[in-house]
Structures are given as structure tokens and as C-alpha cells.
Coordinates of C-alpha atoms and ligand atoms in Angstrom, one line a residue:
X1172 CA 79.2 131.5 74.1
X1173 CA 79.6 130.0 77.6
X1174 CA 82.5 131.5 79.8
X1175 CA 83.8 127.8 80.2
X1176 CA 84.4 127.6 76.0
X1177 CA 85.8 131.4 76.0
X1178 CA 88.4 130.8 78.6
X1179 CA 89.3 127.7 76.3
X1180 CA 89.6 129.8 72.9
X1181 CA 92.9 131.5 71.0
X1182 CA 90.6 133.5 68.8
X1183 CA 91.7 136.8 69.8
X1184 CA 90.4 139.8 68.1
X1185 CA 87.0 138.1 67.5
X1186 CA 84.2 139.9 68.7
X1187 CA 82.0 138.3 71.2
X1188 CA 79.2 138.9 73.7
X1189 CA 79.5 137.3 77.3
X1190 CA 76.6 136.9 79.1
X1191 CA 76.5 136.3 83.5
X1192 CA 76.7 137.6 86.9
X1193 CA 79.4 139.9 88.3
X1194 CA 81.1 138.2 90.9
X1195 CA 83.2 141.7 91.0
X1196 CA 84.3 144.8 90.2
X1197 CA 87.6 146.8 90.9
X1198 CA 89.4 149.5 88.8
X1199 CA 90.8 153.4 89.0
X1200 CA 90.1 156.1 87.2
X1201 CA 90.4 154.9 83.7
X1202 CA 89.4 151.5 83.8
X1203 CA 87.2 149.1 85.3
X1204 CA 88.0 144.5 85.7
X1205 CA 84.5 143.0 86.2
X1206 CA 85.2 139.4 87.4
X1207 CA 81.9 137.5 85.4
X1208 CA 80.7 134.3 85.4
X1209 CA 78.1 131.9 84.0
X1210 CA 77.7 129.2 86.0
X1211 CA 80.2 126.3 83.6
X1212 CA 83.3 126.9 85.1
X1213 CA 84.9 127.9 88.9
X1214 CA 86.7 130.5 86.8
X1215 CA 85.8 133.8 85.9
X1216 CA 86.0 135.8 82.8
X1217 CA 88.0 139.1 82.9
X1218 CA 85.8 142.6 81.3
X1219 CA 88.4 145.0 80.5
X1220 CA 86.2 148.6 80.8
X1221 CA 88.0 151.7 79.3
X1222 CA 86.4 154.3 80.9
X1223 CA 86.9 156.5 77.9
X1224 CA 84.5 154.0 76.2
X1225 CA 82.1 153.2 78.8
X1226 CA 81.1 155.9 81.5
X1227 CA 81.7 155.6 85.0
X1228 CA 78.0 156.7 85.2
X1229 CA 77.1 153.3 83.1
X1230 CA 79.4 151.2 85.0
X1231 CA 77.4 151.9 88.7
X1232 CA 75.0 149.4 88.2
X1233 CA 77.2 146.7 87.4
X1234 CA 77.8 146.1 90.8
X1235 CA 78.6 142.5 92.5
X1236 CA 75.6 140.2 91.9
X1237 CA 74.4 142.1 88.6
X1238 CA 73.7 140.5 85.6
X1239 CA 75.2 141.6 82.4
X1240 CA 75.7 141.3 79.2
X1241 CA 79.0 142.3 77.3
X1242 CA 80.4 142.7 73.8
X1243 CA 83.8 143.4 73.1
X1244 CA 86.9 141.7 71.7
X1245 CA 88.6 138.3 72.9
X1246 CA 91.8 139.5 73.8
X1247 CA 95.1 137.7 75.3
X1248 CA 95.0 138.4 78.9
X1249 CA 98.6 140.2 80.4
X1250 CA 97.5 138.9 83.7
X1251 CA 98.8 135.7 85.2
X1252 CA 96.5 132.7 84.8
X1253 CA 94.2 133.6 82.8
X1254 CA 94.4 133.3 78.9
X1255 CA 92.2 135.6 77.5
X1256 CA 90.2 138.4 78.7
X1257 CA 87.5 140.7 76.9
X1258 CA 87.5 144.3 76.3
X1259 CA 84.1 145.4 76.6
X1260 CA 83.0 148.1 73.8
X1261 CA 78.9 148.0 75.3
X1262 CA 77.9 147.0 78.7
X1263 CA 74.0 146.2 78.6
X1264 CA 72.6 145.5 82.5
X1265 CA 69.9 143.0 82.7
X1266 CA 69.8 143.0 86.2
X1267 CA 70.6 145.3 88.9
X1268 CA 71.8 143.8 92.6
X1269 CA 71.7 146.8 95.4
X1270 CA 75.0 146.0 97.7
X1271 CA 72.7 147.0 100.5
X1272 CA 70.8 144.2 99.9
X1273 CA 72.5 141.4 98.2
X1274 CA 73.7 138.8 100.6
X1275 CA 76.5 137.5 98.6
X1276 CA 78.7 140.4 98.5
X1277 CA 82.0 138.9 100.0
X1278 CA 83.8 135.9 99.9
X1279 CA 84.0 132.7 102.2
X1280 CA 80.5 132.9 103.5
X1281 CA 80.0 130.1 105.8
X1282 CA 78.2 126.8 104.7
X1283 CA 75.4 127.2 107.3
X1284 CA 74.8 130.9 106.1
X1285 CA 74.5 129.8 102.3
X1286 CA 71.6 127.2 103.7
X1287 CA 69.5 129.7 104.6
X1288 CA 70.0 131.5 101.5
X1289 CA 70.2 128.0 99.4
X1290 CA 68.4 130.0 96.2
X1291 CA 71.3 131.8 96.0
X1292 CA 73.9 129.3 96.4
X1293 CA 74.5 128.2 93.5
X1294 CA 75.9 131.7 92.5
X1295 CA 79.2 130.8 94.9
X1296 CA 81.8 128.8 92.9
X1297 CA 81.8 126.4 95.5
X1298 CA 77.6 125.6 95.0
X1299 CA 78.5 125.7 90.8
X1300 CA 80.9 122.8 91.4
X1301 CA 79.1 120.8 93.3
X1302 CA 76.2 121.4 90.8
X1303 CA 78.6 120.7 88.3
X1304 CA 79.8 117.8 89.5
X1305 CA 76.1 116.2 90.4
X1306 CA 75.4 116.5 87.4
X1307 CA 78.5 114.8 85.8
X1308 CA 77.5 111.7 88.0
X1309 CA 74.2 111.7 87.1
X1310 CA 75.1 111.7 83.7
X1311 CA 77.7 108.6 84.6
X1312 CA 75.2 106.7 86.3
X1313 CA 72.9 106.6 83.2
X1314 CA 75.9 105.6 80.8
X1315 CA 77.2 103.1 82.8
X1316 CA 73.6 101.5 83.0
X1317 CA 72.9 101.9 79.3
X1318 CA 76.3 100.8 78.2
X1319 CA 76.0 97.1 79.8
X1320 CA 72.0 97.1 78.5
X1321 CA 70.1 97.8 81.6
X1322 CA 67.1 99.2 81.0
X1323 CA 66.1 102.3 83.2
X1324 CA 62.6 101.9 84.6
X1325 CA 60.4 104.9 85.8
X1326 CA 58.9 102.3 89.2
X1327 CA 55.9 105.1 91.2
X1328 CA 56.6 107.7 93.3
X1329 CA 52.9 107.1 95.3
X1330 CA 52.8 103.6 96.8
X1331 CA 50.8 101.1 99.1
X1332 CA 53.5 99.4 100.2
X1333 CA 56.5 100.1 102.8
X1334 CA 59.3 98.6 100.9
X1335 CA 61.7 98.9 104.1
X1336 CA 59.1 98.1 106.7
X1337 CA 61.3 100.3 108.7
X1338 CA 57.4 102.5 109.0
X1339 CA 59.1 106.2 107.6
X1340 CA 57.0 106.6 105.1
X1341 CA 54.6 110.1 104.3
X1342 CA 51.2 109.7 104.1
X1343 CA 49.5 110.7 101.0
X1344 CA 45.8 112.2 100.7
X1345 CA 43.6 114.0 99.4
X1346 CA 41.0 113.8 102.4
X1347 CA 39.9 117.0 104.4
X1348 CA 42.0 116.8 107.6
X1349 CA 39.7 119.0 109.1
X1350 CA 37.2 116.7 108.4
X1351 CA 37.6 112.8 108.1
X1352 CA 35.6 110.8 106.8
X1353 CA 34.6 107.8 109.0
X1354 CA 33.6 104.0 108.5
X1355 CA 30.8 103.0 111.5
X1356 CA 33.4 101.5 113.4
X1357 CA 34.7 104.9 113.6
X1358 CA 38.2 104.5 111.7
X1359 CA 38.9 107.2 108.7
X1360 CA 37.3 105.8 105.6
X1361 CA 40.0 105.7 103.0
X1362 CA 37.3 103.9 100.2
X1363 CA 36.6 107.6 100.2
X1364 CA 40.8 109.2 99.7
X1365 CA 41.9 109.8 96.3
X1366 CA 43.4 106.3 95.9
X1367 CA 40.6 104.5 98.1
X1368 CA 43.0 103.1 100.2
X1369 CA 45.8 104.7 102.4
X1370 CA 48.9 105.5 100.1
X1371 CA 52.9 107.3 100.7
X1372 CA 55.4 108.3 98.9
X1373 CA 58.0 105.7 98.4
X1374 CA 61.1 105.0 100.6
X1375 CA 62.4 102.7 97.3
X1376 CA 62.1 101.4 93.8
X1377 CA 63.0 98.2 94.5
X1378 CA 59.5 95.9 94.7
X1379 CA 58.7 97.3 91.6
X1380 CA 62.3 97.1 90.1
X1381 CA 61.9 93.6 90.7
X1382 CA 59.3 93.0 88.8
X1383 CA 61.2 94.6 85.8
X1384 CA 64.0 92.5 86.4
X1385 CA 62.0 89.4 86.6
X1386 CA 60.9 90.0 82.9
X1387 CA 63.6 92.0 81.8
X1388 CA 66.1 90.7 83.5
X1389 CA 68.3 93.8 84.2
X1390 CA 66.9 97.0 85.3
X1391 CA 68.0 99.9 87.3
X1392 CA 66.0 103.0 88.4
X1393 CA 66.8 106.9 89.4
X1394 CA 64.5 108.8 91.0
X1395 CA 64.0 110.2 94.5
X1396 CA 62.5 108.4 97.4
X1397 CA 61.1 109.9 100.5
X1398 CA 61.7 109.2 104.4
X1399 CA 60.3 110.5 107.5
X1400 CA 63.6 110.0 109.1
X1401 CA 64.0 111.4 112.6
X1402 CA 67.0 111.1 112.3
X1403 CA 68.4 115.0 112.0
X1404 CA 72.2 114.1 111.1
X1405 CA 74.8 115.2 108.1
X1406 CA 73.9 111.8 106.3
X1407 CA 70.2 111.8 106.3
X1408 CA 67.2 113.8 104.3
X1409 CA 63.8 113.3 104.1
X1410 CA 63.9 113.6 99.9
X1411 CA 66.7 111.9 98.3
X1412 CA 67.7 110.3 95.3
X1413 CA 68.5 106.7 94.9
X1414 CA 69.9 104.4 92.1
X1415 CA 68.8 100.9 91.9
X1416 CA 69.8 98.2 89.6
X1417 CA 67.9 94.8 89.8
X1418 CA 69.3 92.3 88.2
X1419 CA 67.8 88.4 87.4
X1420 CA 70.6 85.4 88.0
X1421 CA 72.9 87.4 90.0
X1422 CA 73.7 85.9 93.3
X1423 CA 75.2 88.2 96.2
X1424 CA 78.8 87.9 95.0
X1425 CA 77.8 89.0 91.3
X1426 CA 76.3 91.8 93.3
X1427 CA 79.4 92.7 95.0
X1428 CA 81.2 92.8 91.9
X1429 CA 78.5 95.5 90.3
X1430 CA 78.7 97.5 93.4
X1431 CA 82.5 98.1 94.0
X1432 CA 82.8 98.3 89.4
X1433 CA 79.8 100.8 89.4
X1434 CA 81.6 103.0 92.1
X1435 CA 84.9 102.9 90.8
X1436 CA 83.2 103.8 87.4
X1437 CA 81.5 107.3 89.1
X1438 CA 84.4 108.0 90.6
X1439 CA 87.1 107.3 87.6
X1440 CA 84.5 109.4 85.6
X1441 CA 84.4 112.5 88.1
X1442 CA 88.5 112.4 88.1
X1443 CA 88.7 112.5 84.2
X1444 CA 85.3 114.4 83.6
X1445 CA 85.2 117.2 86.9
X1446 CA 88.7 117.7 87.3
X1447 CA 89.0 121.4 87.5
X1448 CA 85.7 121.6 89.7
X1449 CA 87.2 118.4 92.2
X1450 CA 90.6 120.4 92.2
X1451 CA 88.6 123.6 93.2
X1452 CA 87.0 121.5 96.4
X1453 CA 90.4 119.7 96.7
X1454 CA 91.9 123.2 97.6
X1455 CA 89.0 125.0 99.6
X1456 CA 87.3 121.9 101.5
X1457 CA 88.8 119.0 101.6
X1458 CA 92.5 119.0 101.1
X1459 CA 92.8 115.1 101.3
X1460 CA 89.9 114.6 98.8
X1461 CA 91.6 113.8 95.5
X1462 CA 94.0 111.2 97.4
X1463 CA 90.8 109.7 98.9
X1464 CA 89.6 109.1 95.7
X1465 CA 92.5 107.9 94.0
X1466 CA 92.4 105.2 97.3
X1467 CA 88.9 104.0 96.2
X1468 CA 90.0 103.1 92.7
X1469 CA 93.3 102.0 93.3
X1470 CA 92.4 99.2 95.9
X1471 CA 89.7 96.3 96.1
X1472 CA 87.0 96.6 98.6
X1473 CA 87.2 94.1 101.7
X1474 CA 84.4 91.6 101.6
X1475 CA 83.9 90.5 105.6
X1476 CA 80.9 89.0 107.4
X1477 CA 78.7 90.9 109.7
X1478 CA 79.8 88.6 112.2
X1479 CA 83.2 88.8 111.7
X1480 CA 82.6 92.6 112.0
X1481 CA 81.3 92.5 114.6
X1482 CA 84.5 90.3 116.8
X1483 CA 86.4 93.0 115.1
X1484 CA 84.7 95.6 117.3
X1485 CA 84.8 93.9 120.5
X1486 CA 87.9 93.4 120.2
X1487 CA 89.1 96.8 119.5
X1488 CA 88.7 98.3 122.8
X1489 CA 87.2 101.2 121.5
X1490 CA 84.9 103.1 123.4
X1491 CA 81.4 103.6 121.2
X1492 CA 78.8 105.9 122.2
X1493 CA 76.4 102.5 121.5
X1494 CA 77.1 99.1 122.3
X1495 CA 77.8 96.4 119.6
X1496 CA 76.1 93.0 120.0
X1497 CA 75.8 90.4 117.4
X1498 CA 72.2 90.9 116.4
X1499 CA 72.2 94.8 116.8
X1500 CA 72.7 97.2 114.0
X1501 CA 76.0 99.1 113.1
X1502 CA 75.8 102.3 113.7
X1503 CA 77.9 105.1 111.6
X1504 CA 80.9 105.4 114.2
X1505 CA 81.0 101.5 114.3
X1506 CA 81.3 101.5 110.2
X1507 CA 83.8 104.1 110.1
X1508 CA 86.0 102.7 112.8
X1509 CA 85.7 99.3 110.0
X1510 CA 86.6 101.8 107.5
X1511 CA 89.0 104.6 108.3
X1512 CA 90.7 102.5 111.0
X1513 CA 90.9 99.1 111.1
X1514 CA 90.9 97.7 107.3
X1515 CA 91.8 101.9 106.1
X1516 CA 89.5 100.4 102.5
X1517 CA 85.8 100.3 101.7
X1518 CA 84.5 97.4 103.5
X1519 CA 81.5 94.9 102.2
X1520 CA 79.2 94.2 105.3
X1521 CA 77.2 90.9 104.2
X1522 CA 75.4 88.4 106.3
X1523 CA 73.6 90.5 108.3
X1524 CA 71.2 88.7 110.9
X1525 CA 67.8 89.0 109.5
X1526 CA 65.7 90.7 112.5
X1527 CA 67.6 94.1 111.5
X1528 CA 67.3 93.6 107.9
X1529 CA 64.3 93.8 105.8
X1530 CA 61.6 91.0 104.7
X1531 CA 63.0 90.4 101.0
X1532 CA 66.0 89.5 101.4
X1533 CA 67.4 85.8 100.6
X1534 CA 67.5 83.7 104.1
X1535 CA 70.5 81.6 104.6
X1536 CA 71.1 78.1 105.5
X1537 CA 71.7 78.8 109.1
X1538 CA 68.1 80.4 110.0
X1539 CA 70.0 83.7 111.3
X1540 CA 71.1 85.6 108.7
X1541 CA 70.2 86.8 105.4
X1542 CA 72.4 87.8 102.2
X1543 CA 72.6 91.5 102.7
X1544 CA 75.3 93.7 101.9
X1545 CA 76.3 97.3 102.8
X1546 CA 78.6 98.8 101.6
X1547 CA 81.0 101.2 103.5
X1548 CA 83.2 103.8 102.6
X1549 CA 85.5 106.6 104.1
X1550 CA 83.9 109.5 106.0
X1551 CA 80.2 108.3 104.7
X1552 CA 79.3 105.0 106.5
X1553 CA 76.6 103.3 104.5
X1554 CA 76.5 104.2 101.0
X1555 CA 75.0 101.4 99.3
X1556 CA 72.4 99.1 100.8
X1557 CA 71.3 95.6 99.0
X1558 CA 71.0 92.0 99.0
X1559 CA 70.4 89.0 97.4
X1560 CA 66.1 88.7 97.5
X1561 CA 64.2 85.8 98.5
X1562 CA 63.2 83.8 95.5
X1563 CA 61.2 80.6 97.4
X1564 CA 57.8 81.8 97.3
X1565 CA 57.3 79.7 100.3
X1566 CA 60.3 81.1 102.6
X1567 CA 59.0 84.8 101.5
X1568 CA 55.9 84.6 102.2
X1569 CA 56.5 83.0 105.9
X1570 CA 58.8 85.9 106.6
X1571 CA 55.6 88.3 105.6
X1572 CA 53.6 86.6 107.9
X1573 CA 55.6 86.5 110.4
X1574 CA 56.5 90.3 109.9
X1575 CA 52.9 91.0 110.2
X1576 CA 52.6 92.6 106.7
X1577 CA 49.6 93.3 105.2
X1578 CA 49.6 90.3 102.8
X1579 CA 47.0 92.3 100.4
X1580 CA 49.1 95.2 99.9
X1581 CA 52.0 92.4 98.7
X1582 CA 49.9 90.0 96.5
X1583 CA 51.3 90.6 93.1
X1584 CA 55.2 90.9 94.7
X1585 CA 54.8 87.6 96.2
X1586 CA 53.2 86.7 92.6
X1587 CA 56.4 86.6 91.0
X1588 CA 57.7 83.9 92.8
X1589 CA 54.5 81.6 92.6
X1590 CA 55.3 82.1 88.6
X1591 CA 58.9 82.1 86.9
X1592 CA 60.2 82.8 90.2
X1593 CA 64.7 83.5 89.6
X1594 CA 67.6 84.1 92.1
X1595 CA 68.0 87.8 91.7
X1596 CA 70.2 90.5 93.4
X1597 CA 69.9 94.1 93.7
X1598 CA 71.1 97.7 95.8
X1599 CA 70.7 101.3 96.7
X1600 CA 72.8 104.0 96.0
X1601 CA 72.0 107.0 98.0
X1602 CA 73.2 109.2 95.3
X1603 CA 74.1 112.3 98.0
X1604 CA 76.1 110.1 99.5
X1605 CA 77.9 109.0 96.4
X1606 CA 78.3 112.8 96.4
X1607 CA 79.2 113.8 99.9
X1608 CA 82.2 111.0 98.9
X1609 CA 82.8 112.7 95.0
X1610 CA 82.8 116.5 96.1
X1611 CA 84.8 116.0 99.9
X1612 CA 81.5 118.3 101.3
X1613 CA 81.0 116.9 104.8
X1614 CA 76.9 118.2 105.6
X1615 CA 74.4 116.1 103.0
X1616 CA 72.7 119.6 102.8
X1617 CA 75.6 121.1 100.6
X1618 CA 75.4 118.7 98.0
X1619 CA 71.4 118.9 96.8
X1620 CA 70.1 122.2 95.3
X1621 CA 66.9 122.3 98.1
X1622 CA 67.5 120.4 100.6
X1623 CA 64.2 118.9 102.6
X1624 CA 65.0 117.7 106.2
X1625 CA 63.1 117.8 109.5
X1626 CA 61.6 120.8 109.8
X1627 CA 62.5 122.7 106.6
X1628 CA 61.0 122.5 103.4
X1629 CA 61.9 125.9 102.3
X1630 CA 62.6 127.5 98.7
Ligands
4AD2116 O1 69.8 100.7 102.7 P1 68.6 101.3 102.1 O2 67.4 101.6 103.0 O3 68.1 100.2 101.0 C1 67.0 100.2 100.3 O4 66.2 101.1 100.2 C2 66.9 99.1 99.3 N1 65.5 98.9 98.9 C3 67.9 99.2 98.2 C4 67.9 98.1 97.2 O5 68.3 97.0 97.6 N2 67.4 98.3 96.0 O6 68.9 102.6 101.3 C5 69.9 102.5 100.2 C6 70.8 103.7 100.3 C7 71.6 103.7 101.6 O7 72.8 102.9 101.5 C8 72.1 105.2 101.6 O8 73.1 105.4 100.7 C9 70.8 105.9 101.0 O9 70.1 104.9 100.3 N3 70.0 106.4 102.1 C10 69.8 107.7 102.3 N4 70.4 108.8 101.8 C11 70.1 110.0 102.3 N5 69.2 110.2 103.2 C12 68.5 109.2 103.8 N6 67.6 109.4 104.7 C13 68.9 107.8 103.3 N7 68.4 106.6 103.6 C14 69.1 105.8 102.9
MG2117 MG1 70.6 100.4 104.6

């Protein structure tokens, strides 16, 4: 049985065999209280070890970071909260952990130590919640999805096109780099790579979600997406996961309305589903996280233009570390100041002028700006990203051209407007920052098992 049901059960006297790692060990001379746990729950489960039972000589191994496995009898526990504890009658030691050696032997470790020992981690309570709680949302994300009948399409991780355009995308290949081959003008043959042409991972699902919501007609993917992002900040990895709903005859302010419902959803969900795990990270990280939370449901999102946005900035006679013109993109300290102190609520972002958005989206009227949205939240910035998309095959494929995209790597995207073509809207939820909001961690690094930025790829 897992620790989480044991702690939960009023079957005393039952015999039962625990299985997990000691997270410690105290005692005299007659008995022993190994603190164990499984990884289901913050809480651990109490051993009781008489020592007339079990020898001190058995009991060395079990040491902090051992793994165990105990049978005794569920037993009400005399300590204060806890409800039940076992007293162990046989002690069998999988797995010895030499206190010279193990790194987690105390408490409180700092977050940057547990980085460099991230395949460890999530032996701390504090990496088991977060665990714990990912995958509670994950779980969300896919019911909310399937409840309203979206389909969840599996769109390539291996791609010839740069959804973004924004040029962060890893190469690809199966080539020798030692030893390219070379077309007679001298330029590396890629008839001859794996693919015969030059391919990347993906920075997004979206082209090809698209196209399943243009036959479909609502889609939504999951899966991680890829970004040679210089960027070396708390918000930002090179491998992360993104959700992204497509859906045909939605118009930006149907989108809107799917973004701020879908968010209040994952977040309602972690409150009634997490609740022991979010109170854990209420207490040891963030002590205004369950209030933040409770904010996000309890109020609607502000819906503002960019260029209203953007007067609101100026006017603020705040000091930014980068300017703020109409036409140049927010950065995070201009979408917090939004945020946290001017409207103190999420904040919509929409009408963004299109030379700082990407190719797809729908052009408006006024030959500036495009139907984009962001959406911007407390202590995160940017956590979703979408728009309304271009549907006049025309208008889309000027805006290629004039982009300078390679029109043969987008054929069969601009296809869909030359045949059936529908006003469709869609976004992307980074889901680490959806997490760096649910679990109150500040460093995007603490809330994905391995996480890949510049310069490390380890474990
Ligand atoms: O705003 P982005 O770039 O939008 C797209 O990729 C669209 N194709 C989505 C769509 O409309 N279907 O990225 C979407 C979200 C961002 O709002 C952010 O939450 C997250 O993805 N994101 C990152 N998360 C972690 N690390 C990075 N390097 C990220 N880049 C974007
Ligand atoms: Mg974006």
C-alpha cells in the first residue's frame, strides 16, 4: 500500500508492509522512529523499531536515504499529527545510502544545490510536490480538453518549418559534421541528410494544429517544443512543454474566453485536487501563494489594447531598464508593472502591431496591427501566447512574401486557405509557466524533472 492511503486508514492492528526511502532515523536505546516515505504524499510514515525485536546491528543500514521495506502492524499513532504509525516486526533493506556519501542528508538544501543534484531531487518533499502537482495539471489539461470534445492531436516533433520565424530553432541531422557533404556550388548537400532537406525540432504545434482544426474543428496538442533561446533567465528553457488548442469559428474574443476559463479550470483543479502539496509550498516558498491563487479565480482578466498598454507605461513615470515605444515589444518588467501594479489582475495584451508578431496571425483593418493576445499574469509575465490566424489566403500569403519565407516549406499551410479556408483562433500555454504560477517556485528550473537550458543538458 502507498504511504499516502496508509496515513488515510483507521485499520489498526492490520498487518501491512510499507515500502520507501528513509528520510530519517532517531531513537535511544530501546527503540528506533524511521521517518519513511514513498514519494505520494509531503508526509511521512512513522516505523516504530523495538529494539528487542529488531537489532541495533540490523537497524545500521537503515540510514537516511536507504530504501526499505517494512512489515508490522498499523497502529494509532500517540504522537501529535500523525494518525497512525507502524510497528515494524521485520525490516528488509533494499538499498543501502552511506551518510559519507549521500548528498541529501539534511534538511533545507538550497534550490541551486538540488540543480546540480536534480536526479536526486525528487527525493526532497519539496521536488515530490511539485512532481505531484505537474502531474495533477497535466492530468487537468487533458480532462478539460476531452470534456468539451477536443480532440488531442500528436502534430511532429521534427519539422521544416519555423513556426515563430523568430529563427531559434535546433538543427536536425544525420550528416557527418566532420565531413559535409557539398553541392558544386559548394553549399552542404542536404538531398543527401536523413530527411533530404534541412529539418529542427519544433518551436510549436500550431501549423499542424491547424490543419486539424480545419477538419476537425477543435483540436489541442501537448507535447514539448524546443528553442535555442539565448535568453538564460528564470522564465526560459530550451525544452519545454506547450498546450495548444486550435479551434475553427472562434474569433479572438471566443479565444479570450477559452484562455482566462481554461486557466481558472487548472487552477480551481490544483486547489481542490493538490491541496496538501500547494499548502506544503504555501508554507516553505511562497507564503502569499494560495491568496494569489484564490485572486486569479475570484476576478476577471482585464482585456486592454497593446496600444493602450502601452500610454499606460509612458505615463507611469517608471523608470524601465528598456524603453517602451509603440511598435517595440513588452518586455517582462513592462508586463509585470501591467500586472502586479497598475491593474493588480491578469491582463489580456491584444492588438499587437504586426512587425513584432508572427506571420499567421489575422491582420486588422488598420494595416498595423494584428489580433494577437498574450496573456499576463502575476510574477510570470507571458504565459499564454495566441491569436486569431489569417484565414484570406491572399492577405497570408503576402505577409510570407514579404517576410521572406521560404514559400516551399509553407505550401500545404497556405493550402488550407486556398480550399475550405475558416476564421479560426488558437494559443500556447507554456505549461512550466502555468507551473511556476500553480506551485509559487520562482526559477523555471524547479518545476521540470531535467531541466535543459543553455549550457546544460545534464542527467
Ligand atoms: O508566445 P509563443 O511563442 O507562441 C507560440 O508558440 C504560438 N505558436 C502558440 C499558439 O498560438 N498556438 O509561446 C507560447 C507560450 C508562451 O506564452 C510561454 O508561456 C511559453 O509558450 N514559452 C516558453 N516557456 C518556457 N521556455 C521558453 N523558452 C518559452 N517560450 C515560450
Ligand atoms: Mg509569445
Amino acid at each position: 500500500m502507498r504511504i499516502a492511503q496508509l496515513l488515510k486508514s483507521t485499520d489498526y492492528g492490520t498487518k501491512v508492509t510499507v515500502k520507501g526511502w528513509v528520510r530519517t532515523k532517531r531513537g535511544n536505546k530501546n527503540v528506533a522512529f524511521l521517518a519513511l516515505n514513498d514519494g505520494s504524499c509531503v508526509a511521512n510514515i512513522q516505523i516504530v523499531a523495538d529494539l528487542a525485536k529488531i537489532s541495533e546491528e540490523e537497524l545500521k543500514p537503515v540510514t537516511t536515504g536507504a530504501c526499505v521495506a517494512v512489515e508490522g502492524t498499523l497502529v494509532e499513532s500517540l504522537g501529535a499529527g500523525q494518525g497512525v504509525e507502524v510497528q515494524a516486526e521485520t525490516i528488509e533493506v533494499y538499498g543501502t545510502a552511506d551518510p559519507a556519501t549521500y548528498p541529501l542528508q539534511k534538511k533545507g538544501h538550497s534550490l541551486e544545490f538540488l540543480r546540480e543534484i536534480a536526479y536526486l531531487r525528487p527525493r526532497t518533499n519539496t521536488f515530490g510536490a511539485i512532481l505531484r502537482i505537474r502531474h495533477a495539471m497535466a492530468y487537468a489539461i487533458h480532462k478539460f480538453f476531452n470534456d468539451k470534445g477536443f480532440y488531442y492531436l500528436h502534430t511532429p516533433l521534427i519539422t521544416a518549418s519555423d513556426c515563430e520565424g523568430a529563427g531559434e530553432m535546433f538543427q536536425v541531422t544525420t550528416l557527418d559534421l566532420d565531413n559535409m557533404p557539398r553541392t558544386e556550388e559548394g553549399a552542404i548537400d542536404f538531398a543527401q541528410d536523413f530527411f533530404g532537406k534541412p529539418c529542427s525540432l519544433t518551436v510549436s504545434g500550431q501549423l499542424e494544429g491547424e490543419l486539424g482544426a480545419l477538419s476537425m474543428g477543435q483540436i489541442y496538442t501537448f507535447g514539448p517544443t524546443f528553442r535555442a533561446e539565448h535568453s538564460n533567465t528564470p522564465r526560459h528553457l530550451a525544452e519545454f512543454w506547450m498546450i495548444e488548442p486550435e479551434v475553427a469559428f472562434f474569433d479572438l474574443k471566443d479565444n479570450m474566453d477559452m484562455a482566462e476559463e481554461f486557466l481558472k479550470y487548472l487552477i480551481r483543479y490544483a486547489l481542490e485536487n493538490c491541496r496538501e502539496d500547494l499548502e506544503f509550498m504555501n508554507k516553505m516558498w511562497d507564503n502569499e501563494l494560495l491568496d494569489r491563487l484564490n485572486f486569479v479565480l475570484e476576478n476577471d482578466f482585464v482585456r486592454l489594447d497593446y496600444t493602450e498598454g502601452i500610454e499606460i507605461l509612458k505615463a507611469s513615470g517608471k523608470k524601465f531598464e528598456f524603453p517602451c515605444e509603440w511598435g517595440s515589444d513588452l518586455q517582462s518588467e513592462h508586463e509585470r508593472y501591467l500586472v502586479e501594479e497598475h491593474f493588480k489582475k491578469p491582463v489580456i495584451l491584444i492588438n499587437y502591431p504586426k512587425d513584432i508578431k508572427a506571420f499567421y496571425m489575422k491582420q486588422n483593418e488598420d494595416g498595423k496591427t494584428v489580433r494577437a493576445m498574450d496573456v499576463l499574469f502575476p510574477k510570470i509575465g507571458e504565459i499564454i501566447g495566441g491569436s486569431e490566424r489569417e484565414a484570406d489566403y491572399g492577405k497570408l500569403s503576402a505577409r510570407i512574401k514579404e517576410l521572406g519565407i521560404p514559400e516551399k516549406d509553407m505550401w500545404w499551410y497556405l493550402d488550407t486557405r486556398r480550399w475550405g479556408s475558416a476564421p479560426h483562433s488558437g494559443f500556447g500555454l507554456g505549461f512550466e509557466r502555468l507551473l511556476l504560477f500553480v506551485t509559487g517556485m520562482s526559477n523555471i528550473r524547479d518545476v521540470i524533472p531535467f531541466p535543459r537550458t543553455l549550457k546544460n543538458a545534464e542527467f
